[in-house]
Short mmCIF file of C-alpha atoms and ligand atoms in Angstrom, two decimals:
data_model
loop_
_atom_site.label_atom_id
_atom_site.label_comp_id
_atom_site.label_asym_id
_atom_site.label_seq_id
_atom_site.Cartn_x
_atom_site.Cartn_y
_atom_site.Cartn_z
CA UNK A 30 23.06 -2.96 19.03
CA UNK A 31 21.72 0.31 17.82
CA UNK A 32 18.06 0.77 18.73
CA UNK A 33 15.52 1.76 16.18
CA UNK A 34 14.39 5.33 16.51
CA UNK A 35 10.68 4.95 15.94
CA UNK A 36 8.66 7.91 14.97
CA UNK A 37 5.52 8.47 16.98
CA UNK A 38 3.07 10.07 14.64
CA UNK A 39 4.71 10.68 11.28
CA UNK A 40 1.73 12.26 9.58
CA UNK A 41 1.36 14.83 12.30
CA UNK A 42 5.05 15.62 12.40
CA UNK A 43 5.29 16.06 8.66
CA UNK A 44 2.08 18.08 8.45
CA UNK A 45 3.52 20.56 10.86
CA UNK A 46 6.71 20.86 8.85
CA UNK A 47 5.80 20.21 5.27
CA UNK A 48 8.12 22.96 4.09
CA UNK A 49 11.04 20.90 5.32
CA UNK A 50 10.19 18.18 2.81
CA UNK A 51 12.29 19.52 -0.02
CA UNK A 52 15.36 19.09 2.12
CA UNK A 53 14.68 15.52 3.18
CA UNK A 54 13.95 13.63 0.04
CA UNK A 55 10.37 14.79 -0.45
CA UNK A 56 9.63 16.37 -3.76
CA UNK A 57 7.62 19.45 -3.03
CA UNK A 58 8.44 20.99 -6.43
CA UNK A 59 6.53 19.32 -9.23
CA UNK A 60 8.69 17.88 -12.00
CA UNK A 61 7.45 18.76 -15.44
CA UNK A 62 7.83 15.89 -17.84
CA UNK A 63 5.86 17.32 -20.70
CA UNK A 64 6.79 17.36 -24.36
CA UNK A 65 8.78 20.35 -25.55
CA UNK A 66 7.04 23.28 -27.19
CA UNK A 67 3.94 25.09 -26.10
CA UNK A 68 1.48 22.81 -24.41
CA UNK A 69 -2.17 23.71 -24.80
CA UNK A 70 -2.80 22.53 -21.28
CA UNK A 71 -1.21 20.69 -18.45
CA UNK A 72 -2.19 18.20 -15.82
CA UNK A 73 -0.65 18.03 -12.37
CA UNK A 74 -0.85 14.50 -10.98
CA UNK A 75 -0.10 13.84 -7.34
CA UNK A 76 1.10 10.48 -5.97
CA UNK A 77 3.89 9.06 -3.80
CA UNK A 78 5.43 7.00 -6.53
CA UNK A 79 8.98 8.25 -6.68
CA UNK A 80 10.88 5.21 -5.51
CA UNK A 81 12.10 1.88 -6.84
CA UNK A 82 9.46 0.03 -8.87
CA UNK A 83 6.82 2.65 -8.21
CA UNK A 84 8.06 5.50 -10.40
CA UNK A 85 8.61 3.05 -13.24
CA UNK A 86 4.99 1.93 -13.16
CA UNK A 87 3.80 5.53 -13.22
CA UNK A 88 6.24 6.42 -16.01
CA UNK A 89 4.90 3.61 -18.19
CA UNK A 90 1.37 4.97 -17.94
CA UNK A 91 2.54 8.57 -18.38
CA UNK A 92 4.41 7.65 -21.58
CA UNK A 93 1.17 6.24 -23.02
CA UNK A 94 -0.72 9.34 -21.92
CA UNK A 95 1.82 11.61 -23.63
CA UNK A 96 1.59 9.60 -26.82
CA UNK A 97 -2.15 10.22 -26.88
CA UNK A 98 -1.96 13.85 -25.69
CA UNK A 99 1.09 15.59 -27.09
CA UNK A 100 -0.53 18.93 -26.25
CA UNK A 101 -0.91 18.25 -22.53
CA UNK A 102 2.10 18.82 -20.34
CA UNK A 103 2.33 16.19 -17.62
CA UNK A 104 3.43 17.62 -14.28
CA UNK A 105 4.51 14.93 -11.87
CA UNK A 106 3.79 16.19 -8.36
CA UNK A 107 4.85 13.01 -6.57
CA UNK A 108 6.05 13.35 -2.97
CA UNK A 109 8.52 10.69 -1.83
CA UNK A 110 7.83 8.31 1.05
CA UNK A 111 6.50 4.76 1.03
CA UNK A 112 2.77 4.30 1.56
CA UNK A 113 2.25 8.04 1.27
CA UNK A 114 3.36 8.89 4.81
CA UNK A 115 4.67 12.26 3.61
CA UNK A 116 2.43 12.73 0.59
CA UNK A 117 -0.83 12.51 2.48
CA UNK A 118 0.19 15.34 4.80
CA UNK A 119 1.19 17.55 1.87
CA UNK A 120 -2.07 16.70 0.12
CA UNK A 121 -4.10 17.59 3.21
CA UNK A 122 -2.49 21.04 3.33
CA UNK A 123 -3.11 21.62 -0.36
CA UNK A 124 -6.74 20.59 -0.10
CA UNK A 125 -7.15 22.75 2.97
CA UNK A 126 -5.70 25.73 1.10
CA UNK A 127 -7.95 24.94 -1.87
CA UNK A 128 -4.92 24.36 -4.08
CA UNK A 129 -5.63 20.81 -5.17
CA UNK A 130 -3.57 18.99 -7.76
CA UNK A 131 -5.57 18.13 -10.90
CA UNK A 132 -5.74 14.50 -9.84
CA UNK A 133 -4.41 12.63 -6.84
CA UNK A 134 -3.86 9.03 -5.87
CA UNK A 135 -5.77 7.74 -2.90
CA UNK A 136 -6.87 4.38 -1.58
CA UNK A 137 -10.25 2.91 -2.35
CA UNK A 138 -12.32 2.54 0.80
CA UNK A 139 -12.36 4.58 4.01
CA UNK A 140 -9.41 6.79 3.08
CA UNK A 141 -11.08 8.21 -0.03
CA UNK A 142 -14.38 8.52 1.78
CA UNK A 143 -12.77 11.11 4.02
CA UNK A 144 -12.15 13.36 1.02
CA UNK A 145 -15.62 12.67 -0.34
CA UNK A 146 -17.29 13.50 2.97
CA UNK A 147 -15.26 16.70 3.18
CA UNK A 148 -16.70 17.70 -0.22
CA UNK A 149 -13.28 17.73 -1.87
CA UNK A 150 -13.97 15.40 -4.79
CA UNK A 151 -16.18 15.60 -7.85
CA UNK A 152 -18.39 12.62 -8.45
CA UNK A 153 -17.63 10.70 -11.62
CA UNK A 154 -21.01 9.16 -12.47
CA UNK A 155 -21.26 10.62 -15.96
CA UNK A 156 -17.57 9.89 -16.60
CA UNK A 157 -18.29 6.25 -15.75
CA UNK A 158 -21.35 6.20 -18.02
CA UNK A 159 -19.68 7.94 -20.95
CA UNK A 160 -16.69 5.63 -20.83
CA UNK A 161 -18.73 2.49 -20.12
CA UNK A 162 -16.83 1.78 -16.94
CA UNK A 163 -19.64 0.49 -14.75
CA UNK A 164 -19.02 -3.15 -15.58
CA UNK A 165 -15.25 -3.23 -16.17
CA UNK A 166 -14.27 -3.29 -12.48
CA UNK A 167 -15.26 -5.97 -9.94
CA UNK A 168 -18.43 -4.99 -8.10
CA UNK A 169 -16.81 -5.17 -4.65
CA UNK A 170 -14.24 -2.63 -5.82
CA UNK A 171 -16.88 -0.31 -7.27
CA UNK A 172 -18.68 -0.50 -3.90
CA UNK A 173 -15.53 0.76 -2.19
CA UNK A 174 -15.29 3.85 -4.39
CA UNK A 175 -19.00 4.59 -4.22
CA UNK A 176 -20.50 6.85 -1.58
CA UNK A 177 -24.21 7.54 -1.20
CA UNK A 178 -24.85 6.18 -4.67
CA UNK A 179 -22.13 8.12 -6.50
CA UNK A 180 -18.80 6.87 -7.74
CA UNK A 181 -15.78 9.07 -7.02
CA UNK A 182 -12.53 7.66 -8.37
CA UNK A 183 -10.83 5.48 -10.95
CA UNK A 184 -8.98 2.43 -9.60
CA UNK A 185 -5.81 1.53 -11.48
CA UNK A 186 -4.89 -1.66 -9.68
CA UNK A 187 -5.33 -4.15 -6.90
CA UNK A 188 -2.38 -4.65 -4.59
CA UNK A 189 -1.94 -7.40 -2.03
CA UNK A 190 -0.68 -6.49 1.42
CA UNK A 191 -0.20 -9.95 2.98
CA UNK A 192 2.80 -11.30 1.12
CA UNK A 193 5.77 -13.07 2.68
CA UNK A 194 8.92 -12.59 0.60
CA UNK A 195 11.74 -14.91 1.42
CA UNK A 196 15.26 -15.80 0.42
CA UNK A 197 15.60 -19.45 -0.66
CA UNK A 198 19.34 -19.27 0.11
CA UNK A 199 18.91 -18.04 3.66
CA UNK A 200 16.14 -20.55 4.38
CA UNK A 201 18.40 -23.32 3.09
CA UNK A 202 21.25 -22.14 5.26
CA UNK A 203 18.91 -22.19 8.27
CA UNK A 204 17.67 -25.66 7.40
CA UNK A 205 14.10 -24.54 6.65
CA UNK A 206 12.54 -26.52 3.82
CA UNK A 207 9.24 -24.68 3.26
CA UNK A 208 7.87 -21.24 4.11
CA UNK A 209 5.93 -21.04 7.38
CA UNK A 210 2.18 -21.68 7.08
CA UNK A 211 1.14 -20.42 10.51
CA UNK A 212 2.23 -17.66 12.87
CA UNK A 213 3.68 -20.21 15.29
CA UNK A 214 5.71 -21.86 12.53
CA UNK A 215 6.84 -18.40 11.52
CA UNK A 216 8.09 -17.62 15.03
CA UNK A 217 9.89 -20.97 15.14
CA UNK A 218 11.52 -20.26 11.76
CA UNK A 219 12.60 -16.79 12.82
CA UNK A 220 14.24 -18.33 15.86
CA UNK A 221 15.95 -20.94 13.70
CA UNK A 222 17.35 -18.30 11.33
CA UNK A 223 18.65 -16.39 14.32
CA UNK A 224 20.31 -19.45 15.82
CA UNK A 225 21.75 -21.00 12.67
CA UNK A 226 22.79 -18.06 10.52
CA UNK A 227 24.15 -14.56 10.81
CA UNK A 228 21.32 -13.23 8.64
CA UNK A 229 18.46 -10.93 9.64
CA UNK A 230 15.42 -13.14 10.40
CA UNK A 231 12.80 -10.51 9.42
CA UNK A 232 13.75 -7.23 7.77
CA UNK A 233 11.82 -4.11 8.70
CA UNK A 234 12.16 -0.44 7.77
CA UNK A 235 10.36 2.77 8.67
CA UNK A 236 7.59 2.69 11.25
CA UNK A 237 4.88 2.28 8.63
CA UNK A 238 6.41 -1.08 7.66
CA UNK A 239 5.68 -2.21 11.23
CA UNK A 240 2.05 -1.06 10.81
CA UNK A 241 2.03 -3.09 7.62
CA UNK A 242 3.42 -6.15 9.40
CA UNK A 243 0.91 -5.69 12.21
CA UNK A 244 -2.12 -5.98 9.90
CA UNK A 245 -0.85 -9.28 8.50
CA UNK A 246 -0.32 -10.64 12.01
CA UNK A 247 -3.78 -9.48 13.08
CA UNK A 248 -5.33 -11.17 10.05
CA UNK A 249 -3.48 -14.42 10.74
CA UNK A 250 -4.22 -14.50 14.42
CA UNK A 251 -7.89 -13.45 14.28
CA UNK A 252 -8.81 -15.16 11.03
CA UNK A 253 -10.53 -13.40 8.15
CA UNK A 254 -13.92 -13.02 9.85
CA UNK A 255 -12.40 -11.85 13.12
CA UNK A 256 -10.17 -9.35 11.33
CA UNK A 257 -12.96 -7.98 9.14
CA UNK A 258 -15.22 -7.62 12.18
CA UNK A 259 -12.73 -5.25 13.83
CA UNK A 260 -13.50 -2.48 11.36
CA UNK A 261 -17.24 -2.45 11.94
CA UNK A 262 -18.70 0.07 14.31
CA UNK A 263 -18.99 -1.26 17.90
CA UNK A 264 -16.32 -3.96 17.34
CA UNK A 265 -14.68 -5.52 20.37
CA UNK A 266 -11.01 -4.53 20.42
CA UNK A 267 -10.65 -5.43 24.09
CA UNK A 268 -11.03 -9.21 23.79
CA UNK A 269 -8.57 -12.01 24.43
CA UNK A 270 -8.31 -12.71 20.68
CA UNK A 271 -6.81 -9.24 20.15
CA UNK A 272 -4.50 -9.68 23.18
CA UNK A 273 -3.20 -12.94 21.72
CA UNK A 274 -2.62 -11.33 18.32
CA UNK A 275 -0.69 -8.47 19.91
CA UNK A 276 1.43 -10.91 21.90
CA UNK A 277 2.34 -12.72 18.68
CA UNK A 278 3.21 -9.39 17.09
CA UNK A 279 5.47 -8.58 20.05
CA UNK A 280 7.18 -11.94 19.69
CA UNK A 281 7.77 -11.48 15.96
CA UNK A 282 9.26 -8.04 16.48
CA UNK A 283 12.06 -9.61 18.51
CA UNK A 284 13.49 -10.97 15.28
CA UNK A 285 13.52 -7.78 13.24
CA UNK A 286 16.64 -5.86 12.33
CA UNK A 287 17.67 -2.67 14.02
CA UNK A 288 18.24 -0.43 11.03
CA UNK A 289 17.37 3.21 11.37
CA UNK A 290 13.66 3.84 11.13
CA UNK A 291 14.39 6.15 8.20
CA UNK A 292 14.92 3.10 5.98
CA UNK A 293 11.95 2.90 3.66
CA UNK A 294 10.39 -0.35 2.47
CA UNK A 295 12.68 -0.73 -0.53
CA UNK A 296 15.84 -1.25 1.46
CA UNK A 297 14.14 -3.62 3.89
CA UNK A 298 12.78 -5.71 0.99
CA UNK A 299 16.16 -5.57 -0.75
CA UNK A 300 17.74 -7.35 2.23
CA UNK A 301 15.82 -10.46 1.13
CA UNK A 302 16.84 -10.44 -2.54
CA UNK A 303 20.42 -9.67 -1.54
CA UNK A 304 20.44 -12.72 0.74
CA UNK A 305 20.92 -10.61 3.87
CA UNK A 306 17.54 -11.40 5.43
CA UNK A 307 15.36 -14.51 5.48
CA UNK A 308 11.91 -12.88 5.41
CA UNK A 309 10.13 -9.62 4.73
CA UNK A 310 6.38 -9.00 4.88
CA UNK A 311 5.52 -6.31 2.38
CA UNK A 312 2.91 -5.52 -0.24
CA UNK A 313 3.41 -6.73 -3.77
CA UNK A 314 4.86 -3.42 -4.94
CA UNK A 315 8.00 -5.30 -3.84
CA UNK A 316 7.56 -7.49 -6.94
CA UNK A 317 7.82 -4.37 -9.13
CA UNK A 318 10.92 -3.26 -7.25
CA UNK A 319 12.61 -6.67 -7.52
CA UNK A 320 11.91 -6.65 -11.25
CA UNK A 321 13.52 -3.23 -11.57
CA UNK A 322 16.55 -4.51 -9.62
CA UNK A 323 16.86 -7.35 -12.15
CA UNK A 324 16.35 -10.02 -9.46
CA UNK A 325 15.09 -13.44 -10.52
CA UNK A 326 11.85 -14.83 -9.10
CA UNK A 327 12.23 -18.37 -7.66
CA UNK A 328 16.04 -17.92 -7.53
CA UNK A 329 16.71 -14.63 -5.74
CA UNK A 330 13.37 -14.60 -3.94
CA UNK A 331 10.20 -16.57 -3.43
CA UNK A 332 6.83 -15.64 -1.99
CA UNK A 333 3.85 -17.06 -0.13
CA UNK A 334 0.80 -15.74 1.69
CA UNK A 335 2.02 -14.11 4.90
CA UNK A 336 2.01 -16.84 7.58
CA UNK A 337 -1.47 -17.90 8.65
CA UNK A 338 -3.28 -16.01 5.88
CA UNK A 339 -3.36 -18.49 3.03
CA UNK A 340 -6.66 -18.21 1.13
CA UNK A 341 -7.16 -14.55 2.07
CA UNK A 342 -6.31 -11.60 -0.16
CA UNK A 343 -5.67 -8.57 1.99
CA UNK A 344 -6.30 -6.08 -0.73
CA UNK A 345 -5.98 -2.39 -1.44
CA UNK A 346 -6.43 -0.32 -4.56
CA UNK A 347 -4.77 2.83 -5.84
CA UNK A 348 -7.44 5.06 -7.24
CA UNK A 349 -7.21 8.45 -9.00
CA UNK A 350 -9.59 11.31 -8.33
CA UNK A 351 -10.93 14.56 -9.74
CA UNK A 352 -10.65 17.15 -6.95
CA UNK A 353 -13.15 19.99 -6.89
CA UNK A 354 -11.46 23.14 -8.16
CA UNK A 355 -8.85 21.30 -10.27
CA UNK A 356 -7.21 24.02 -12.39
CA UNK A 357 -6.93 21.82 -15.47
CA UNK A 358 -10.12 19.87 -15.24
CA UNK A 359 -10.36 18.81 -18.88
CA UNK A 360 -6.80 17.49 -18.89
CA UNK A 361 -7.49 15.73 -15.58
CA UNK A 362 -10.44 13.96 -17.18
CA UNK A 363 -8.10 12.77 -19.95
CA UNK A 364 -5.71 11.49 -17.28
CA UNK A 365 -8.54 9.58 -15.62
CA UNK A 366 -9.37 8.02 -18.99
CA UNK A 367 -5.79 6.82 -19.20
CA UNK A 368 -6.01 5.35 -15.68
CA UNK A 369 -9.24 3.60 -16.57
CA UNK A 370 -8.01 2.23 -19.89
CA UNK A 371 -7.00 -1.36 -20.57
CA UNK A 372 -3.76 -0.16 -22.25
CA UNK A 373 -2.89 2.12 -19.32
CA UNK A 374 -3.54 -0.59 -16.73
CA UNK A 375 -1.62 -3.22 -18.68
CA UNK A 376 1.38 -0.90 -18.99
CA UNK A 377 1.29 0.22 -15.39
CA UNK A 378 0.59 -2.91 -13.39
CA UNK A 379 3.24 -5.36 -14.63
CA UNK A 380 5.86 -2.74 -13.61
CA UNK A 381 4.13 -1.75 -10.40
CA UNK A 382 3.70 -5.27 -9.09
CA UNK A 383 -0.09 -5.15 -8.95
CA UNK A 384 -2.87 -6.87 -10.79
CA UNK A 385 -5.18 -4.74 -12.92
CA UNK A 386 -8.40 -3.37 -11.49
CA UNK A 387 -10.08 -4.05 -14.85
CA UNK A 388 -11.54 -7.49 -15.39
CA UNK A 389 -10.57 -7.63 -19.10
CA UNK A 390 -6.81 -7.07 -18.87
CA UNK A 391 -4.36 -9.14 -20.92
CA UNK A 392 -3.43 -11.80 -18.36
CA UNK A 393 -0.49 -13.06 -20.46
CA UNK A 394 1.41 -9.92 -19.36
CA UNK A 395 1.27 -10.93 -15.69
CA UNK A 396 4.03 -13.41 -14.94
CA UNK A 397 5.73 -15.06 -11.97
CA UNK A 398 4.44 -13.50 -8.76
CA UNK A 399 1.70 -11.64 -10.66
CA UNK A 400 0.39 -14.82 -12.30
CA UNK A 401 0.09 -16.28 -8.79
CA UNK A 402 -1.65 -13.12 -7.55
CA UNK A 403 -4.21 -13.24 -10.39
CA UNK A 404 -5.05 -16.83 -9.45
CA UNK A 405 -5.32 -16.00 -5.75
CA UNK A 406 -7.56 -13.03 -6.49
CA UNK A 407 -10.03 -15.35 -8.20
CA UNK A 408 -10.43 -17.73 -5.28
CA UNK A 409 -9.40 -16.02 -2.05
CA UNK A 410 -11.62 -14.47 0.59
CA UNK A 411 -11.15 -10.72 0.92
CA UNK A 412 -9.89 -8.62 3.80
CA UNK A 413 -9.30 -4.88 3.45
CA UNK A 414 -5.91 -3.43 4.33
CA UNK A 415 -6.02 -1.04 7.27
CA UNK A 416 -2.68 0.62 6.61
CA UNK A 417 -3.43 1.15 2.94
CA UNK A 418 -6.71 2.90 3.37
CA UNK A 419 -9.46 0.32 2.97
CA UNK A 420 -10.85 -0.20 6.46
CA UNK A 421 -9.88 2.80 8.57
CA UNK A 422 -10.41 6.49 7.92
CA UNK A 423 -7.44 8.87 8.11
CA UNK A 424 -7.87 9.72 11.79
CA UNK A 425 -8.19 6.09 12.86
CA UNK A 426 -5.17 5.26 10.72
CA UNK A 427 -3.13 7.97 12.43
CA UNK A 428 -4.23 6.87 15.90
CA UNK A 429 -3.31 3.26 15.20
CA UNK A 430 0.05 4.41 13.87
CA UNK A 431 0.65 6.39 17.05
CA UNK A 432 -0.28 3.33 19.14
CA UNK A 433 2.09 1.15 17.11
CA UNK A 434 4.87 3.74 17.49
CA UNK A 435 4.50 3.81 21.27
CA UNK A 436 4.35 0.03 21.41
CA UNK A 437 7.56 -0.35 19.42
CA UNK A 438 9.29 1.53 22.21
CA UNK A 439 7.45 0.21 25.27
CA UNK A 440 6.56 -3.33 24.15
CA UNK A 441 3.65 -3.03 26.58
CA UNK A 442 0.83 -5.15 25.13
CA UNK A 443 -1.73 -3.95 27.69
CA UNK A 444 -1.19 -0.29 26.87
CA UNK A 445 -1.15 -1.06 23.15
CA UNK A 446 -4.51 -2.81 23.35
CA UNK A 447 -5.98 0.02 25.42
CA UNK A 448 -4.84 2.53 22.80
CA UNK A 449 -6.43 0.42 20.08
CA UNK A 450 -9.70 0.19 22.02
CA UNK A 451 -9.69 3.99 22.44
CA UNK A 452 -8.87 4.57 18.78
CA UNK A 453 -11.77 2.36 17.68
CA UNK A 454 -14.14 4.13 20.08
CA UNK A 455 -13.07 7.58 18.98
CA UNK A 456 -12.63 7.08 15.27
CA UNK A 457 -14.74 4.22 13.88
CA UNK A 458 -17.05 5.92 11.39
C1 GAL B 19 0.76 1.81 -0.87
C2 GAL B 19 0.32 2.10 -2.29
C3 GAL B 19 1.15 1.33 -3.23
C4 GAL B 19 2.62 1.54 -2.95
C5 GAL B 19 2.95 1.39 -1.47
C6 GAL B 19 4.38 1.69 -1.09
O1 GAL B 19 0.01 2.53 0.04
O2 GAL B 19 -1.02 1.76 -2.43
O3 GAL B 19 0.85 1.71 -4.55
O4 GAL B 19 2.97 2.75 -3.45
O5 GAL B 19 2.12 2.18 -0.72
O6 GAL B 19 4.73 3.00 -1.30
#
């Protein structure tokens, strides 16, 4: 069997070679999608939504923006790569060089706080007041985009990280009648798929998808309070509870496929809807992708909370910013209005596979998986996603990624835990 070639520290590697991006699928040259004729202004919007499901969500919101602003040329500066592994490095160089895009996507929570603390973002207090936005988002979300009393970004959605996608056909073939409710049941099911079918028990792609899997396993094994406690300063990463979680993670990894680590999340998720894999743990952007593929919920795929995390919403939120020094500030403000609007959010989210950040969205537009997600959001306890920017700042995130990368090669739980202890000591803010 071909071994996975795991990358060690993708962000660092890409940062050092961002010029190479154009040649490897990254889009370093902005695509102009403006209306023809002379545009009075333009707005350059930076994200990583180029791929299946993601670009479609963005396009839906952009189309509405263009309808309202025929005189503003929309420049799509998206850089390919799931979860922003490439984009964030390109963004860092642009911010460093004081060449910011007019608005960029970032994650609510610790990730955006890095940019705020570095003085790279304008605060949006008066924007919020003028557009009466203070009460349209849930308070816990507003808290995550507020720093020292000022609010700094506009959240477009709420995504869920801890989702188990599964193939009803493959589970049937393996003789599994219901999705696993605990990590131990999950491991038993993975083993059963391996023994009884020729299908991939758990599909996995690029290294970041292992980071993503890891946070779901940590949440399940530690419980919501234990998981949330890890991200507070002075947390104990050296305890037996963490060792046990890492051992479970190691066990689960034995049942993943061995595709090249260059496979992004889409292809790994597609294995499930194509009936090639039993399970995939991925955020609910997968729902947007499956929709784009024309796959049928309940028939081609089903979903559940990732094993052992029922009742907990591991959340994250894509949020747009106004960088200091934006060349087209007025147009950027118009873009932020679009992101904040009910119409914009209701066009974007059903395609993207996320629920709206606004509390007053038209819930009839959110069907199948998304109807389930809206219900869960109302009742679940909350845990912040590490990989998608809520709980760990950018340095901590990179150090955890490096630790995961080394572990994928060594499978040494002791060293992995030590690296996590060190990362928490060095980076917890
Ligand atoms: C997340 C992002 C989502 C989605 C996903 C996969 O970090 O918040 O919107 O794009 O990455 O690329």
